mmCIF file of C-alpha atoms in Angstrom:
data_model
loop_
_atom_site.group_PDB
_atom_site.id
_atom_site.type_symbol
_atom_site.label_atom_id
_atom_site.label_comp_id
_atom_site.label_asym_id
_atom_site.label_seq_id
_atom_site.Cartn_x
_atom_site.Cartn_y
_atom_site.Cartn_z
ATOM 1 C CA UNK A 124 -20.421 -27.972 30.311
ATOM 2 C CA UNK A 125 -19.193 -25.657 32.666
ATOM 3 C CA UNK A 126 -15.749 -25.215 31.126
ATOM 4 C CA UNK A 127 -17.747 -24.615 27.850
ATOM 5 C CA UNK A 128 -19.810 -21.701 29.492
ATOM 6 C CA UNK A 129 -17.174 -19.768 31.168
ATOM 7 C CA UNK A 130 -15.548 -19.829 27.142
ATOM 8 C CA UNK A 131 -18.432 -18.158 25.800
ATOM 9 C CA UNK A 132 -18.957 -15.766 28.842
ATOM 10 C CA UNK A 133 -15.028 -14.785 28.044
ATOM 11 C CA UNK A 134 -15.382 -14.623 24.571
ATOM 12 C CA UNK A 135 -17.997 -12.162 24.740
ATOM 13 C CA UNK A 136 -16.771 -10.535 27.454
ATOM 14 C CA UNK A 137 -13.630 -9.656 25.213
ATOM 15 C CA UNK A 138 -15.514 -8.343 22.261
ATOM 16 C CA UNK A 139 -17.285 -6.386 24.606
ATOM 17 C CA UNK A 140 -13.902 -4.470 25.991
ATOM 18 C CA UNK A 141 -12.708 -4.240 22.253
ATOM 19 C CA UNK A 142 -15.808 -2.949 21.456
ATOM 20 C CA UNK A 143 -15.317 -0.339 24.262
ATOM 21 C CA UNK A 144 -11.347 -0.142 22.926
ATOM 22 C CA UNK A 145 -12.684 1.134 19.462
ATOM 23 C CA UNK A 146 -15.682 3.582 21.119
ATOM 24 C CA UNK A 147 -12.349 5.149 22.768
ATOM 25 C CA UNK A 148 -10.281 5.657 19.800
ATOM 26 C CA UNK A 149 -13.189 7.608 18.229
ATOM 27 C CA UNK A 150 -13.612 9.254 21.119
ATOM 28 C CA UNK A 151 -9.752 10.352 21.599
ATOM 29 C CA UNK A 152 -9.081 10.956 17.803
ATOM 30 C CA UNK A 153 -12.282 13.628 17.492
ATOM 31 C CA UNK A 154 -9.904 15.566 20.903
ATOM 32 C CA UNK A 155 -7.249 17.812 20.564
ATOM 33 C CA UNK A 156 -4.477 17.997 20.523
ATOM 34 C CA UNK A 157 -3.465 15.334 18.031
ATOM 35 C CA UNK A 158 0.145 13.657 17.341
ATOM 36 C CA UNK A 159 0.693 14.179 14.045
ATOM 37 C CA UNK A 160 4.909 13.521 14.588
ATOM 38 C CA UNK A 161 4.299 10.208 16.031
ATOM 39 C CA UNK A 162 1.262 9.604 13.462
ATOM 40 C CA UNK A 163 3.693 10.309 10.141
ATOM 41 C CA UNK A 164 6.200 8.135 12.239
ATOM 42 C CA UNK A 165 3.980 5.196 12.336
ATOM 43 C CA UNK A 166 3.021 5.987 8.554
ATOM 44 C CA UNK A 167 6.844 5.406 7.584
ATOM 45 C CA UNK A 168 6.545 2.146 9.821
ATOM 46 C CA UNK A 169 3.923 0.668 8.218
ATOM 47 C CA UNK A 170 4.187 1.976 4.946
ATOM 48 C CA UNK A 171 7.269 2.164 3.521
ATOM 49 C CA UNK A 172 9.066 -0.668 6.333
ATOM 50 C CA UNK A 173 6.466 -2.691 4.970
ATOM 51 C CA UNK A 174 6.672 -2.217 0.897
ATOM 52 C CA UNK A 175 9.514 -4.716 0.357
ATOM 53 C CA UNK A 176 7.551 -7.751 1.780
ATOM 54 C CA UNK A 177 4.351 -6.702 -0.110
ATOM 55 C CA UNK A 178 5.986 -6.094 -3.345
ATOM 56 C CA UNK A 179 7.940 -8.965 -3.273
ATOM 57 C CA UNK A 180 4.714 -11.057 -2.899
ATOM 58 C CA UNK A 181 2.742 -8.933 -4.951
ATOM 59 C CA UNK A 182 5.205 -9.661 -7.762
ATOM 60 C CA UNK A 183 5.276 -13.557 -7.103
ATOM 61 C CA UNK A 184 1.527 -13.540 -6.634
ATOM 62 C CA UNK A 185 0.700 -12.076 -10.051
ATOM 63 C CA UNK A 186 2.972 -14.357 -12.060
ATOM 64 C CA UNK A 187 1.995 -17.437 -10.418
ATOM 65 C CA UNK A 188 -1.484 -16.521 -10.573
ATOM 66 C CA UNK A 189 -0.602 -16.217 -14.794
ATOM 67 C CA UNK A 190 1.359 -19.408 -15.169
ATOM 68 C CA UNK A 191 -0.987 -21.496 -13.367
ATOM 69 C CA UNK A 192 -4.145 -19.995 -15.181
ATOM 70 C CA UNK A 193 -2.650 -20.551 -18.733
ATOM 71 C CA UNK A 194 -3.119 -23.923 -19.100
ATOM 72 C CA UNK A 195 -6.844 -24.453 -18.513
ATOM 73 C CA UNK A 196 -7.448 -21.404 -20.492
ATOM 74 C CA UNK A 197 -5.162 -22.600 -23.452
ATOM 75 C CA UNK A 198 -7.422 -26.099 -23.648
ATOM 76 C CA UNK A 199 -10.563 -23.957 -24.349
ATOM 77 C CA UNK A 200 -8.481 -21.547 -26.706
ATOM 78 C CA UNK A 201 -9.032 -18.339 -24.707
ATOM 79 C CA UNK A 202 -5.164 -17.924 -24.102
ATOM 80 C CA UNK A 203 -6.220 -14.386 -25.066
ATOM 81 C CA UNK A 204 -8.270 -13.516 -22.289
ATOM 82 C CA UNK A 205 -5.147 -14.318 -19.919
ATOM 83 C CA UNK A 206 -4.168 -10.652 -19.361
ATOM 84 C CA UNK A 207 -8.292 -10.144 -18.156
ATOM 85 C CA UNK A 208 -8.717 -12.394 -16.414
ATOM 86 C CA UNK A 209 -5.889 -12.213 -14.298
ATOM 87 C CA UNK A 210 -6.409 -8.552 -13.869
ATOM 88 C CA UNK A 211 -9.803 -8.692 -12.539
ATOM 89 C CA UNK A 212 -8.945 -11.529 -10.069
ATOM 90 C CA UNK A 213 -6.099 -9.751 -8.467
ATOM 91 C CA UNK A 214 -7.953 -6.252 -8.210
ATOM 92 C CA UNK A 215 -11.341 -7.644 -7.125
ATOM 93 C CA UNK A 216 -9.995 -9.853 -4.707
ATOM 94 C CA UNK A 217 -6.565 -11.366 -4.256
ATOM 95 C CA UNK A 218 -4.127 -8.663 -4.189
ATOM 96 C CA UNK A 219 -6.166 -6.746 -1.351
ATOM 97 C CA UNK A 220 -6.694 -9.646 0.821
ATOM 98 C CA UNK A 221 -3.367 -11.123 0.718
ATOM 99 C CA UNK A 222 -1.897 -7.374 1.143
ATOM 100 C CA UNK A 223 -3.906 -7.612 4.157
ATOM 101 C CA UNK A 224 -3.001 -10.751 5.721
ATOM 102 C CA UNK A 225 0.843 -9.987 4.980
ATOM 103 C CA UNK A 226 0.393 -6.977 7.410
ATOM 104 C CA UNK A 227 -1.571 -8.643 10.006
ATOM 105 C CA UNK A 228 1.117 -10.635 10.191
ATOM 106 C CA UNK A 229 3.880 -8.031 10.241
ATOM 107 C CA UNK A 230 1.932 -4.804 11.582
ATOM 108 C CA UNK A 231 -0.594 -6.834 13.892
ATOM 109 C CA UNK A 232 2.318 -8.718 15.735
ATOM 110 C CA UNK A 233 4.350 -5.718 15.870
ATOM 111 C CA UNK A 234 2.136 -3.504 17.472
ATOM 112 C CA UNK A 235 0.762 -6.207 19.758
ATOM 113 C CA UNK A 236 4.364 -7.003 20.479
ATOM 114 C CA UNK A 237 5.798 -3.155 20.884
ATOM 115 C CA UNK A 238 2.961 -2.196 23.394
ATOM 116 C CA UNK A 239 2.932 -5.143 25.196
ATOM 117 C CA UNK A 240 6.259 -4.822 25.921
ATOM 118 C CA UNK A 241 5.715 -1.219 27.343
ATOM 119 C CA UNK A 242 2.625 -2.250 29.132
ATOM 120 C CA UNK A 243 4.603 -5.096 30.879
ATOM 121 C CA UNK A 244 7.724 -3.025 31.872
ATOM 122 C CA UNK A 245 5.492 -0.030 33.253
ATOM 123 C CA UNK A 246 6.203 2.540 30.449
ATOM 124 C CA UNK A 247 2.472 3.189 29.635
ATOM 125 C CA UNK A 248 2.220 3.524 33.314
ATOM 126 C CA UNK A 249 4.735 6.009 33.608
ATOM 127 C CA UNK A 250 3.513 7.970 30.534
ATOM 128 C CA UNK A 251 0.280 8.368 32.353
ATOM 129 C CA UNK A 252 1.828 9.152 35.846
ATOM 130 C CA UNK A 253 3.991 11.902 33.797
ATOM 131 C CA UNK A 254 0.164 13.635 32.331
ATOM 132 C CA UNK A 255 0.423 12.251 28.611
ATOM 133 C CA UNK A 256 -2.652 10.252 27.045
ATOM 134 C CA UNK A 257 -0.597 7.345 26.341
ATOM 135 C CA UNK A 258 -3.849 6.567 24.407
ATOM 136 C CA UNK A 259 -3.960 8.942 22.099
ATOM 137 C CA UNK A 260 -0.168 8.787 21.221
ATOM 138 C CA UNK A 261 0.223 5.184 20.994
ATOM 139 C CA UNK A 262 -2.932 3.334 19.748
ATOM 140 C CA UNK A 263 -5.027 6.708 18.099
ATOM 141 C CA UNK A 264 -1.655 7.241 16.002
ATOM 142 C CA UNK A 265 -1.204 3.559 15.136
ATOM 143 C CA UNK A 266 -4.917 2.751 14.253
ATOM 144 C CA UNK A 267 -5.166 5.954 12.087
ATOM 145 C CA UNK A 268 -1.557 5.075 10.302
ATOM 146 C CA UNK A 269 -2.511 1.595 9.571
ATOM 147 C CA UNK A 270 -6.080 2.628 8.151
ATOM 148 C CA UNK A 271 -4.277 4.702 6.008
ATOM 149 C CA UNK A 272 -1.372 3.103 4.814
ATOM 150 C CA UNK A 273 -3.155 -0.258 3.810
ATOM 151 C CA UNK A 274 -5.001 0.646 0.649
ATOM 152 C CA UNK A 275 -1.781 2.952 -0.072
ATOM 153 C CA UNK A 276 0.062 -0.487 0.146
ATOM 154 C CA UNK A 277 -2.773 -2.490 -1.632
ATOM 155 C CA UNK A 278 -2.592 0.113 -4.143
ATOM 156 C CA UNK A 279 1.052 -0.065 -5.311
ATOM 157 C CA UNK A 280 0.650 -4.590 -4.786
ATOM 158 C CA UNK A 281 -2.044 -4.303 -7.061
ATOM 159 C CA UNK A 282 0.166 -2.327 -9.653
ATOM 160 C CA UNK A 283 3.249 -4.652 -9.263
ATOM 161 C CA UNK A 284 1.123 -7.790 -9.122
ATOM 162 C CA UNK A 285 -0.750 -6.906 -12.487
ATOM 163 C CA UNK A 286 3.463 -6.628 -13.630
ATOM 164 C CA UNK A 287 3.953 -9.650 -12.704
ATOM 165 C CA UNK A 288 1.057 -11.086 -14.627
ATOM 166 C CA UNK A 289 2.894 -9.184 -17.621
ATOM 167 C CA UNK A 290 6.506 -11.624 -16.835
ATOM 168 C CA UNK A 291 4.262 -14.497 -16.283
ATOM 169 C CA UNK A 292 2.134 -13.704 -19.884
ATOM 170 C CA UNK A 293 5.550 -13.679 -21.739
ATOM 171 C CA UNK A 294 7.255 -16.662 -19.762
ATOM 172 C CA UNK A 295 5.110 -18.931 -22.754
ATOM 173 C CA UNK A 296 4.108 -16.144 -24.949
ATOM 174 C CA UNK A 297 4.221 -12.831 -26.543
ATOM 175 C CA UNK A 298 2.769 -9.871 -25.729
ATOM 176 C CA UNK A 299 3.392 -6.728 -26.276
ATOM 177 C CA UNK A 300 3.231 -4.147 -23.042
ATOM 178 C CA UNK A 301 0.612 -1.693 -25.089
ATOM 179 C CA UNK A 302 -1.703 -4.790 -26.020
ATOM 180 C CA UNK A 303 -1.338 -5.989 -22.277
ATOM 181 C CA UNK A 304 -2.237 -3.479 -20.307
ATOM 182 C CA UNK A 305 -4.738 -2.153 -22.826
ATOM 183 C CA UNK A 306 -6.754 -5.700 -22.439
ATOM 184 C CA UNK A 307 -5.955 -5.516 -18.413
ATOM 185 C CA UNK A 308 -7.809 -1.990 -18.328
ATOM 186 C CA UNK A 309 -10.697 -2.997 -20.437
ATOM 187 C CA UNK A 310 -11.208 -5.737 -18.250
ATOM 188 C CA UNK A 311 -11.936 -3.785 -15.427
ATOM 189 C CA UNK A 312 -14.755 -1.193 -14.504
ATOM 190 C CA UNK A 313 -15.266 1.127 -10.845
ATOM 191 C CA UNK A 314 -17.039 -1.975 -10.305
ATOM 192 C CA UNK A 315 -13.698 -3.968 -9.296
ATOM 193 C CA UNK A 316 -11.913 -0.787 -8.012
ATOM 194 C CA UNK A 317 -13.804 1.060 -5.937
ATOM 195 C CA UNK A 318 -15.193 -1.718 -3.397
ATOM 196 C CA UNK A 319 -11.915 -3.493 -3.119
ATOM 197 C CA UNK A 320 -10.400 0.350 -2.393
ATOM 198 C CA UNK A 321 -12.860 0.692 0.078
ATOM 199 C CA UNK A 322 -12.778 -2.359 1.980
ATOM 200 C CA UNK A 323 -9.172 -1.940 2.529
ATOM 201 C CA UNK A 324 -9.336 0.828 4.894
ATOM 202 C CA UNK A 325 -11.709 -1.298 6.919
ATOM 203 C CA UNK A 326 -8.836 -3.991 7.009
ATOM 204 C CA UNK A 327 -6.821 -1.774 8.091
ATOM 205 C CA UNK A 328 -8.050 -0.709 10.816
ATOM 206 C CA UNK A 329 -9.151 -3.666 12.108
ATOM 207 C CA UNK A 330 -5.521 -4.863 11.826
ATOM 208 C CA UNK A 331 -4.453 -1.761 14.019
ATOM 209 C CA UNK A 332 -7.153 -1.936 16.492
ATOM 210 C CA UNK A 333 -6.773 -5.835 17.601
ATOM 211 C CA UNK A 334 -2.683 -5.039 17.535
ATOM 212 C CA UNK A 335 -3.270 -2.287 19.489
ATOM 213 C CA UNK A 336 -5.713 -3.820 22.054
ATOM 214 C CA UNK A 337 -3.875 -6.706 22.389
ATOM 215 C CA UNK A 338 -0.395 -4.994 23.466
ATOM 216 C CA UNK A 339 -2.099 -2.162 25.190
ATOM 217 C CA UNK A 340 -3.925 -4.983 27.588
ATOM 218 C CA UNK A 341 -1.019 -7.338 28.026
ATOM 219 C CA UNK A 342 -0.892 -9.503 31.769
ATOM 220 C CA UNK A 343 1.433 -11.738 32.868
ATOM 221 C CA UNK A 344 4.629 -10.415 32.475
ATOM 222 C CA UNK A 345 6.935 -11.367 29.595
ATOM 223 C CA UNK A 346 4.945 -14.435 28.703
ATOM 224 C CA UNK A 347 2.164 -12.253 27.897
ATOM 225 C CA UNK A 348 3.819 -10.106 25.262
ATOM 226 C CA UNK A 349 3.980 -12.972 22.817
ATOM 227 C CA UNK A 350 0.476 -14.071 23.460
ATOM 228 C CA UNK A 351 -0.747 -10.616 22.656
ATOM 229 C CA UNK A 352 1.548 -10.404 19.292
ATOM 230 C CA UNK A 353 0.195 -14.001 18.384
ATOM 231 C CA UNK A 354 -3.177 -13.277 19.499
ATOM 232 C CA UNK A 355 -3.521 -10.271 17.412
ATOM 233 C CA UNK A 356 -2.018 -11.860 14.149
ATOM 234 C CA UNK A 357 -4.409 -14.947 14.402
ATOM 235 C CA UNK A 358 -7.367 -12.610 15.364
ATOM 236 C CA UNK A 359 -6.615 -9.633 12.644
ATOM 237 C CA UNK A 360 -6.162 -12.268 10.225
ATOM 238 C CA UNK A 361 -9.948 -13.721 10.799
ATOM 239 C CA UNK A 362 -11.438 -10.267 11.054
ATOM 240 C CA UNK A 363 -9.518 -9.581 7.363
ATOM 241 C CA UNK A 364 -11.863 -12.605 6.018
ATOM 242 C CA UNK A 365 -15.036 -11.927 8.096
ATOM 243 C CA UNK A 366 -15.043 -8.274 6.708
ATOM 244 C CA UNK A 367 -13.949 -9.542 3.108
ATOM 245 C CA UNK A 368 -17.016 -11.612 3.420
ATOM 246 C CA UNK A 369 -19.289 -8.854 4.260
ATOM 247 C CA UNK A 370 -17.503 -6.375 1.460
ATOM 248 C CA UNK A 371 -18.495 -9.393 -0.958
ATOM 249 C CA UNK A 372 -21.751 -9.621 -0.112
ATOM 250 C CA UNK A 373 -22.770 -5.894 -0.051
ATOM 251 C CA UNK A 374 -21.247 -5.101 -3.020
ATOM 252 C CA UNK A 375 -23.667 -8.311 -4.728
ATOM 253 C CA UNK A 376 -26.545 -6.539 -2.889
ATOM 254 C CA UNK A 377 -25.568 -3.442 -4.486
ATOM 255 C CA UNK A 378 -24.511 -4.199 -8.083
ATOM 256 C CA UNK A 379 -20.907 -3.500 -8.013
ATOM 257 C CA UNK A 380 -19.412 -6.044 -9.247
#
């Protein structure tokens, strides 16, 4: 019973500090003078380091997604609505998500890993010693780059997924790349766009502030540098579905979708 306490009493106690973490990166972003080198450095990081992985799964996403949806469709002869249906499915929901859990994986971990490891060995120590806001250059750039580069990256999946569901509609089939993407755009309204647009920048930066607090608040040495990068995948990952869930249900509230 005890045990079970002192679990709660830490689990709260930690979303209180990350909730002080994120009050502090609003705080330090609104201040002069900003780091824009380090902040287009972390853009190319987690942008374009990261476009292979995504595209490749984007790709493989979309024409799995087609192959395994023709059958049932073909038994109640709408084979035709293939290109629609597929296109709303990976806009609304599965090409943003899955964008998102790729880079909690690869962006969480690395940041969680890459600060922890400067945490442990006294860097961020140093850079604060020396009179920089190792703050402000290392998480404030991070957070802002990841909130910005993951709809950029959901963005182009979305595009190459939707290709893929072109492959995987011509694997069994025929048809032509006007009548495809003609049917794929009809299909879909700001309804589907817009929300799933929005809720991206919300992923993330929750990705890059749990990577970030993670690293920047690694103990124990060496051992705690791969706690912090597996802590802040496993946590990022369940913040991706919590706030997917919420997306969801206020765009039902509001009528947009």
């Amino acid at each position: 019973m005890k045990g079970s306490l002192l679990k709660r009493f830490k689990f709260l106690d930690e979303m209180g500090d990350i909730a002080r973490f994120t009050g502090r990166f609003f705080r330090e972003i609104t201040k002069p003078r900003q780091e824009y080198e380090e902040f287009f450095r972390q853009c190319y990081w987690i942008g374009y380091k990261s476009l292979p992985l995504v595209g490749i799964t984007a790709l493989i996403m979309g024409l799995v997604l087609t192959i395994q949806s023709r059958p049932t469709l073909v038994e109640f002869g709408a084979e035709s609505l293939l290109p629609s249906m597929v296109s709303v499915s990976l806009i609304r929901e599965i090409s943003p998500v899955i964008t998102a859990l790729i880079c909690a994986g690869k962006i969480g971990s690395g940041m969680g890993a890459e600060l922890g490891s400067m945490r442990v060995t006294e860097q961020i120590d140093a850079m604060d010693v020396s009179g920089t806001n190792p703050f402000k250059y290392l998480v404030v750039t991070r957070v802002a780059a990841a909130t910005l580069m993951l709809p950029v990256l959901s963005n182009l999946s979305n595009a190459i997924a939707l290709y893929g569901g072109y492959i995987g509609v011509n694997i069994r089939g025929h048809v032509s790349w006007y009548l495809y993407w003609t049917q794929v755009f009809n299909a879909l309204s700001f309804g589907d766009a817009v929300p799933s647009l929005i809720k991206t920048f919300f992923f993330g930066f929750a990705i890059g502030i749990i990577g970030c607090y993670k690293g920047y608040n690694t103990k124990y040495g060496t051992e705690g540098v791969g706690r912090a990068a597996n802590a802040a995948v496993v946590l990022s990952s369940l913040l991706v579905f919590i706030i997917d869930l919420i997306a969801v249900q206020i765009s039902d509230l509001l009528n947009l979708t």
